[in-house]
Coordinates of C-alpha atoms in Angstrom, one line a residue:
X7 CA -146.7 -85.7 81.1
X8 CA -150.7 -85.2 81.4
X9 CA -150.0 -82.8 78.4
X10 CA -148.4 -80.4 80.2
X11 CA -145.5 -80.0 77.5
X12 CA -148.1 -80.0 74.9
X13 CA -150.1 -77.2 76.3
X14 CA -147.1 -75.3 77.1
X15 CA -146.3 -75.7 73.4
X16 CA -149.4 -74.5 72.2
X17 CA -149.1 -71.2 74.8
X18 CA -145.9 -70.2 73.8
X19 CA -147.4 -70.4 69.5
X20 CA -150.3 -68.5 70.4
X21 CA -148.2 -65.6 72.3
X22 CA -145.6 -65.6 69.2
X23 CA -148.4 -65.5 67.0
X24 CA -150.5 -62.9 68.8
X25 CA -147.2 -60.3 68.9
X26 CA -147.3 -61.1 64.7
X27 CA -150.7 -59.8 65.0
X28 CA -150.0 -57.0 67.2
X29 CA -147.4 -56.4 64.3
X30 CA -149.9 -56.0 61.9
X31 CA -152.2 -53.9 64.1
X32 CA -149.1 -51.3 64.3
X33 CA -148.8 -51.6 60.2
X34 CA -152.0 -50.8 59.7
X35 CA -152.6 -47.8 62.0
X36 CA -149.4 -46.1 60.8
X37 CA -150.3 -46.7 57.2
X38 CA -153.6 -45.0 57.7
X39 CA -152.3 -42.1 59.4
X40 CA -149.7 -41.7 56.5
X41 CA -152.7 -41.5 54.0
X42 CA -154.8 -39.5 56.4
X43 CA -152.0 -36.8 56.3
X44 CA -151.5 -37.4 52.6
X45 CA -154.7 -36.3 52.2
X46 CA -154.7 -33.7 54.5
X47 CA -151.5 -32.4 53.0
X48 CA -153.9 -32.5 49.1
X49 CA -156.9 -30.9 51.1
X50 CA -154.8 -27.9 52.4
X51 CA -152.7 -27.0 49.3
X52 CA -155.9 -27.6 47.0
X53 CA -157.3 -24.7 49.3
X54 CA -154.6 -22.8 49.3
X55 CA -155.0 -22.4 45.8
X56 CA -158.3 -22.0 45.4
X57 CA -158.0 -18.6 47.7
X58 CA -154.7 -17.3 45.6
X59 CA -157.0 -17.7 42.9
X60 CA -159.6 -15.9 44.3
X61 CA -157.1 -13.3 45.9
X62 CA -156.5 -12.4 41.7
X63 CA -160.0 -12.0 41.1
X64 CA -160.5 -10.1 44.0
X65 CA -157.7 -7.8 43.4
X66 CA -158.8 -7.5 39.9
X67 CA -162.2 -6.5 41.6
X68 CA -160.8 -4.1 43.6
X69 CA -158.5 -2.3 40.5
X70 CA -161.9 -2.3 38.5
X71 CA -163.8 -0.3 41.8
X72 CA -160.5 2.3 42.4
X73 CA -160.6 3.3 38.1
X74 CA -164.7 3.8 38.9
X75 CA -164.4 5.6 41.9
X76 CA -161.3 7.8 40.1
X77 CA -164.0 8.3 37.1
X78 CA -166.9 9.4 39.5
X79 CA -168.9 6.0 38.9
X80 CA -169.0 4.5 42.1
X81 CA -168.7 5.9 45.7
X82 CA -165.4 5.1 48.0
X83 CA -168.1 2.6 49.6
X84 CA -167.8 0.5 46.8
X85 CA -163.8 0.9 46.9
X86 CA -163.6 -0.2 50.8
X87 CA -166.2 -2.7 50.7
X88 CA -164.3 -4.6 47.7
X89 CA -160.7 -4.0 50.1
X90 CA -162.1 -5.7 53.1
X91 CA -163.4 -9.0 51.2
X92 CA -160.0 -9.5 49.8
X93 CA -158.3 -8.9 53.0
X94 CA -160.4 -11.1 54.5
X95 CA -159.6 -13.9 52.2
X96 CA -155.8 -12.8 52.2
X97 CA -155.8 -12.9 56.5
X98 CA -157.1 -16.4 56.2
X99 CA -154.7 -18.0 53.2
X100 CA -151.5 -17.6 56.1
X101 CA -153.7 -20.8 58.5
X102 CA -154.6 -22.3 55.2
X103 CA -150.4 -22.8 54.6
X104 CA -149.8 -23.9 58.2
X105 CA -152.2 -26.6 58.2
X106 CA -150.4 -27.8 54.7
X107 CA -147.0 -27.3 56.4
X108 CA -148.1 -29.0 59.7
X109 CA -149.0 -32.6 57.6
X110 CA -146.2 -32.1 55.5
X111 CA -144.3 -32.7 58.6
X112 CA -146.2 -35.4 60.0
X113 CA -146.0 -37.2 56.8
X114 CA -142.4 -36.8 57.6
X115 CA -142.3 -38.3 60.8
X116 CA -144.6 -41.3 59.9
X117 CA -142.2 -42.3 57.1
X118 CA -139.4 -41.7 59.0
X119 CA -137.8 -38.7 56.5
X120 CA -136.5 -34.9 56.6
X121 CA -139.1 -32.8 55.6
X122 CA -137.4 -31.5 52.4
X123 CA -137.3 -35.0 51.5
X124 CA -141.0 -35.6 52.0
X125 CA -141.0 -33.0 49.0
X126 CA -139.9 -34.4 47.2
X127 CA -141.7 -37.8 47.5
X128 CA -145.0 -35.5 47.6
X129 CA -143.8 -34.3 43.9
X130 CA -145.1 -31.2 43.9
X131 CA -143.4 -29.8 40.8
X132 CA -146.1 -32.4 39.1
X133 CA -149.0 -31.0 41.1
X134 CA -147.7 -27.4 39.9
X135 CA -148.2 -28.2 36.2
X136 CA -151.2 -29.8 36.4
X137 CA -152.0 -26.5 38.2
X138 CA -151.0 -24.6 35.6
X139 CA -152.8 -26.3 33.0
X140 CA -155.8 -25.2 34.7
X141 CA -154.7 -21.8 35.2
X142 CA -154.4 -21.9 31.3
X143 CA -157.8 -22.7 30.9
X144 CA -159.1 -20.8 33.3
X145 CA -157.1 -17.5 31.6
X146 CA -158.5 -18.9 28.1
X147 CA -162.2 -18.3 29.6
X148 CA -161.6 -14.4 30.2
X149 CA -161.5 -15.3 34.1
X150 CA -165.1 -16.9 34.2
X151 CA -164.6 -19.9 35.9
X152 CA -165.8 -23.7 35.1
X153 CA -167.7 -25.7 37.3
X154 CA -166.9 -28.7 35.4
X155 CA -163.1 -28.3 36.0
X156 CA -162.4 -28.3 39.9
X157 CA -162.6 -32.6 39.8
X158 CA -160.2 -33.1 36.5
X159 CA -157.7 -30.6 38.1
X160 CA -158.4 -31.3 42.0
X161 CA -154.8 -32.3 43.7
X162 CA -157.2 -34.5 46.6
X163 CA -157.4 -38.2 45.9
X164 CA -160.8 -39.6 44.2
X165 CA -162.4 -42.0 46.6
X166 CA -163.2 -45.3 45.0
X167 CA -167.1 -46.8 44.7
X168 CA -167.7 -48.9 47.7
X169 CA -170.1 -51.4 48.1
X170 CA -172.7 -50.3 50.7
X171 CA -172.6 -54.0 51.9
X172 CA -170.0 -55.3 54.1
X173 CA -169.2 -59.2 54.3
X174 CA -168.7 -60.2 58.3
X175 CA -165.8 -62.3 57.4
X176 CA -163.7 -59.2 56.2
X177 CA -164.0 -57.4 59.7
X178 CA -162.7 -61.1 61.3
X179 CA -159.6 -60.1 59.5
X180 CA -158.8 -57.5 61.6
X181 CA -155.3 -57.6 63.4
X182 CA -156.6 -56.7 66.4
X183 CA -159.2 -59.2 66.9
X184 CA -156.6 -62.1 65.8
X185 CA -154.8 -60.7 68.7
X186 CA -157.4 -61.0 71.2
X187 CA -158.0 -64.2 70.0
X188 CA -154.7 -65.5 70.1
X189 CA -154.3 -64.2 74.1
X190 CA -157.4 -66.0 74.4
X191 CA -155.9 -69.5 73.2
X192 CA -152.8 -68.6 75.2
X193 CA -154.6 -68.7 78.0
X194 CA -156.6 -71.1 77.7
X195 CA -153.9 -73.8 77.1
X196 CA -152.5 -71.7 80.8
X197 CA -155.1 -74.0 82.2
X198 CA -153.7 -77.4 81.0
X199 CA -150.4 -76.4 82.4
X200 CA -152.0 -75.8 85.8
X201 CA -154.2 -78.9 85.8
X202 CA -151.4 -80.8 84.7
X203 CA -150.2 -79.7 88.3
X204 CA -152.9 -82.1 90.2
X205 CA -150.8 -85.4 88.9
X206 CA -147.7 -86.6 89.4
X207 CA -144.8 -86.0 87.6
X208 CA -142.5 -88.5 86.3
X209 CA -138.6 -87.6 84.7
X210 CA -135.4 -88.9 84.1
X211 CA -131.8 -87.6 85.3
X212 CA -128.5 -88.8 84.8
X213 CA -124.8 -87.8 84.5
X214 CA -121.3 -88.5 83.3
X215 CA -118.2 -87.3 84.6
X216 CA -114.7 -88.9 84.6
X217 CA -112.1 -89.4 87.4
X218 CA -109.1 -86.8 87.6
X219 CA -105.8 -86.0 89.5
X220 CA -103.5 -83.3 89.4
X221 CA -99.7 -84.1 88.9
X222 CA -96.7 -81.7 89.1
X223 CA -96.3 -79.0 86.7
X224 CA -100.2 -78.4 87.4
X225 CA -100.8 -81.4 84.3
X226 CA -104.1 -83.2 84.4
X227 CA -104.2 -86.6 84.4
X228 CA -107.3 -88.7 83.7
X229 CA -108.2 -92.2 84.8
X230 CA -109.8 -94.7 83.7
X231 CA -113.0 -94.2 86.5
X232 CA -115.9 -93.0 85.0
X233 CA -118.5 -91.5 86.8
X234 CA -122.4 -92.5 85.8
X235 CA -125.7 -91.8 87.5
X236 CA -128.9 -92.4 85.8
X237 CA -132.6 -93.0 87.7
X238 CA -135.7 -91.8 87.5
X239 CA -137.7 -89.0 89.6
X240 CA -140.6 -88.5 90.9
X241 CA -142.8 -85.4 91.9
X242 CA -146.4 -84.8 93.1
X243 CA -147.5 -81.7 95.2
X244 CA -149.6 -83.5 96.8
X245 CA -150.1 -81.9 100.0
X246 CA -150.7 -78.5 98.2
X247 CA -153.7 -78.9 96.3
X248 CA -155.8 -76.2 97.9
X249 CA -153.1 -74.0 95.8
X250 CA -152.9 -75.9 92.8
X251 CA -156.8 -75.7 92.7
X252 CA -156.7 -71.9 93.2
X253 CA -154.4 -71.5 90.6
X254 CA -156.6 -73.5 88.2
X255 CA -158.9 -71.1 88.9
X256 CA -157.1 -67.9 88.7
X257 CA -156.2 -69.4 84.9
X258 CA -159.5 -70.2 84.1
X259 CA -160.8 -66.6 85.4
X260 CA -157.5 -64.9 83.1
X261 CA -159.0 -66.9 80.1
X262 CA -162.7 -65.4 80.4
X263 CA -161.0 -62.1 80.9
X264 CA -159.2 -62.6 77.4
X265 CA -163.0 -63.8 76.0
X266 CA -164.7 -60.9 77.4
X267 CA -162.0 -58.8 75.8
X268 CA -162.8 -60.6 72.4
X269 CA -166.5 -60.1 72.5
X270 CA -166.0 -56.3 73.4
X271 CA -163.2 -55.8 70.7
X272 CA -165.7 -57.4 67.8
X273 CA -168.8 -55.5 68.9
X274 CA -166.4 -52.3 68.8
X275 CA -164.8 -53.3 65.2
X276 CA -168.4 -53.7 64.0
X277 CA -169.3 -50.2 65.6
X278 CA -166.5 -48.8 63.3
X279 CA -167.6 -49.9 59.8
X280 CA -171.0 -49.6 60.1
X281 CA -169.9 -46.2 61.5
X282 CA -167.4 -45.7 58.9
X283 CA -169.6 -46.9 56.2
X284 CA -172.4 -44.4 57.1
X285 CA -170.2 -41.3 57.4
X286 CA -168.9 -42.3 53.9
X287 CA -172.4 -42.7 52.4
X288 CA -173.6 -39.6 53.6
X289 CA -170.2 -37.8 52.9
X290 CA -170.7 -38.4 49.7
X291 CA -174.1 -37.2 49.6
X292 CA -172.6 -34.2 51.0
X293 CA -170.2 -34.2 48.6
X294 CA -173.3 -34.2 45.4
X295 CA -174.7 -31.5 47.2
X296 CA -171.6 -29.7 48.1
X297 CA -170.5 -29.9 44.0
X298 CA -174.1 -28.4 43.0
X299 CA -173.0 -25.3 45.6
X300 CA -170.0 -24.6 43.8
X301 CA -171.7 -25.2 40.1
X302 CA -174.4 -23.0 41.1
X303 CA -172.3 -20.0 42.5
X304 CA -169.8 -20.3 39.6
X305 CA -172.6 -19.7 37.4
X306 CA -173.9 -17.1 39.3
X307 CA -170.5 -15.4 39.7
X308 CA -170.3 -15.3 36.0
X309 CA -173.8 -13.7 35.5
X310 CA -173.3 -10.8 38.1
X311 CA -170.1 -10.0 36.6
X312 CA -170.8 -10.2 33.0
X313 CA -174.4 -7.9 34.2
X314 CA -172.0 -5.6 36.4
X315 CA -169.7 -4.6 33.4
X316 CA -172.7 -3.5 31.0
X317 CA -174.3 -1.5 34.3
X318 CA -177.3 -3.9 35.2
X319 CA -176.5 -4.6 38.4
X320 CA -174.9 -3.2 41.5
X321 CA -171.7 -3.7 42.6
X322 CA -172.6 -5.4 45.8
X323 CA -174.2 -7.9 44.1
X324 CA -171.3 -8.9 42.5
X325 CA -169.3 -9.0 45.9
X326 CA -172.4 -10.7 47.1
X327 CA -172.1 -13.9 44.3
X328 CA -168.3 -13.5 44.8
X329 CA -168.2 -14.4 48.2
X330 CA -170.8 -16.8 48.1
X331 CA -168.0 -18.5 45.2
X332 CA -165.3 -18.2 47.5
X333 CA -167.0 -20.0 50.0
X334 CA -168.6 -23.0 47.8
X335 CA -165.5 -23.8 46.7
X336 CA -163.2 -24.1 50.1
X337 CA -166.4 -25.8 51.7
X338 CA -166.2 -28.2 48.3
X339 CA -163.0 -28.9 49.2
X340 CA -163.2 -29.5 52.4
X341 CA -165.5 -32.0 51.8
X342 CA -163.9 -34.0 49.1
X343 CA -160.6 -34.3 51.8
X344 CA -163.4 -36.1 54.3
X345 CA -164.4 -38.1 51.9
X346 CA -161.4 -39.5 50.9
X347 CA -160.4 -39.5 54.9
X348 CA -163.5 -41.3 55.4
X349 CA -162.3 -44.3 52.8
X350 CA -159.2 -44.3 54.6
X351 CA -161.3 -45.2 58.2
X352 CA -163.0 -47.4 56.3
X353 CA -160.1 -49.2 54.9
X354 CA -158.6 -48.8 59.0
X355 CA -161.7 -50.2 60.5
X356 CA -161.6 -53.7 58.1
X357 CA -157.9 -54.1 58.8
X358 CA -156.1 -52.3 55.8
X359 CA -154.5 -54.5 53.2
X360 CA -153.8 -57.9 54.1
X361 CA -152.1 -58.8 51.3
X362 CA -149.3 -56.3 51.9
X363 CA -147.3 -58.2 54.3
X364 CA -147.6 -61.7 52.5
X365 CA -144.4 -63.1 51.9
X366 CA -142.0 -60.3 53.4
X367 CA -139.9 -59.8 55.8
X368 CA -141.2 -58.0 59.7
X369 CA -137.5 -56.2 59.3
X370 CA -136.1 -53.8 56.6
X371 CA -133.2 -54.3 54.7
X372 CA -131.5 -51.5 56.0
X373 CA -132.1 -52.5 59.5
X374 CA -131.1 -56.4 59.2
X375 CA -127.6 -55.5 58.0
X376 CA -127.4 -52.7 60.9
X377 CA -127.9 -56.0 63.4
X378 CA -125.7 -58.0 61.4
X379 CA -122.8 -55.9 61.6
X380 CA -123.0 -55.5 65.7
X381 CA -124.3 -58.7 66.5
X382 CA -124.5 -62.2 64.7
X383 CA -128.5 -62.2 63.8
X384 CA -128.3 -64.0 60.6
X385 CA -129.7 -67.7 62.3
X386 CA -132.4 -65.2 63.5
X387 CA -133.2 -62.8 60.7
X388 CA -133.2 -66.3 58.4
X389 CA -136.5 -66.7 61.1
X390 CA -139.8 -65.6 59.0
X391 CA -143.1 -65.9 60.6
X392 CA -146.4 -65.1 58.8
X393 CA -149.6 -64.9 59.4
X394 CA -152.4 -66.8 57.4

């Protein structure tokens, strides 16, 4: 009456609807932080690599310096100075590994596995032949490294091209502005069940019951009197509608709470792609420029060390282009990780992939037959909602 059922209706859609959403807010913020600790995970052992690799040729360095030194060509200068560049990149390989080990784990507890078995998903006996294929090349080239390899053989994920442009209807499709929406239309159909309260109320009651008596032996015996009451009723709070007023407004106030929330949740999603979208633009600037580092000190590495064995330069040079190698390539790789973490953000901050939950089912197989074996769920696990 005075659509008060109908408004109640369309509250209780909107609130089942807006916990979907919510649903799909959750999906999409764990499936980010599963690739942002997949990349992580490729970032760190990529690194790890690079400085065992660089350990070798430093060690090699340092056997080259000691058979000098022994042979009166070089001072024990030249023999300590090459020993402290390799320890320094030996005392930092140990944080390198714990940053590796510490998103292995967090991989593990995102996708709800052991960490041996997040190994194994991880595959890293792949990732160790396609290491060794480069290492193959890389011994084929008398230790004189190529610039042009470090992307074919790089274990972190290549970013995609993006579109510098960004349609406004893609950042609509964010969960969590179809839930703020939702509460909003929740709400707002709260204020047609309490104006429905300033008019009367009309309904029907009734009953049926039969007449009974109790014999020896504690037998029932039934008569033929029937009981029957049917009429209609009538309600109208009349004399309290200061309070029905107030609560009218109290609704009304609830649902501009709900749009203010709406207006500050799309000005923030906006404030994260156009913030996302810039940091990956100019990550990958960084990225150009970070490439040209490492192409430039490779080359220069294998100048000073090809000059160095025929005499024409001195040997802290060559630590000199060394270290300046060492430290292209890590910041390279760095890099490269926030690039592809910054396509992940940017993915995050449009709402993921919503095509990934069309069509399936909130609850995993595993769990609906855990619930169906304690409790009878199968009327309510037969229940699909989706959004569209």
């Amino acid at each position: 009456m005075w659509g008060r059922y109908a408004r109640g209706i369309e509250s209780a859609e909107a609130s089942l609807y807006a916990s979907i959403a919510s649903y799909h807010d959750i999906l999409v913020t764990i499936s980010a932080e599963v690739v942002r600790n997949y990349v992580n995970y490729r970032t760190f052992q990529e690194r790890v690599l690079l400085s065992e690799r660089n350990i070798e040729i430093q060690r090699r360095v340092v056997r080259i310096t000691q058979i000098q030194y022994e042979t009166g060509d070089v001072t024990e200068l030249d023999v300590q100075q090459a020993k402290t560049q390799l320890y320094n990149t030996e005392s930092a390989l140990p944080s390198l590994k714990i940053g590796m080990m510490q998103s292995r784990n967090a991989l593990a507890v995102l996708l709800g596995t052991l960490p041996e078995q997040t190994e194994i998903l991880l595959n890293d006996a792949q990732i160790s032949a396609k290491v060794k294929a480069f290492d193959n090349k890389y011994q084929a080239q008398r230790n004189q490294r190529l610039s042009a390899d470090y992307d074919e053989y790089s274990l972190i994920p290549a970013s995609p091209d993006l579109y510098p442009r960004i349609d406004a209807g893609l950042v609509l499709r964010r969960p969590d502005l179809q839930l703020a929406e939702l509460q909003a239309q929740a709400q707002n159909a709260q204020i047609g069940i309490a104006r429905a309260d300033l008019y009367p109320s009309f309904s029907l009651f009734g009953a049926i019951g039969a007449n009974s008596t109790v014999k020896a032996g504690n037998d029932f015996s039934f008569s033929d009197a029937l009981n029957l009451s049917l009429g209609p009723a009538f309600s109208w709070n009349i004399f309290q509608y200061g309070r029905v007023k107030n609560n009218i407004r109290i609704q009304d106030a609830r649902f501009q709470e709900t749009l203010t929330n709406y207006n500050k949740q799309v000005l923030l999603a906006v404030q994260e792609v156009s913030t996302a979208l810039s940091a990956y633009q100019l990550n990958q600037t960084q990225k150009t420029l970070a490439f040209n580092s490492v192409d430039a000190s490779v080359r220069a590495y294998n100048i000073s060390l090809t000059q160095y064995e025929n005499g024409q330069i001195s040997f802290e040079r060559l630590l000199n282009s060394l270290e300046k190698m060492t430290r292209s390539e890590d910041a390279y790789a760095i890099v490269k990780g926030n690039v592809a973490n910054q396509v992940v953000a940017l993915y995050k901050s449009l709402g993921g992939g919503w095509e990934a939950q069309t069509g399936r089912a909130f609850i995993r197989p595993d769990t609906q037959e855990q619930l169906q074996n304690r409790t009878d769920w199968v009327i309510c696990l037969m229940m699909r909602y989706c959004l569209h």
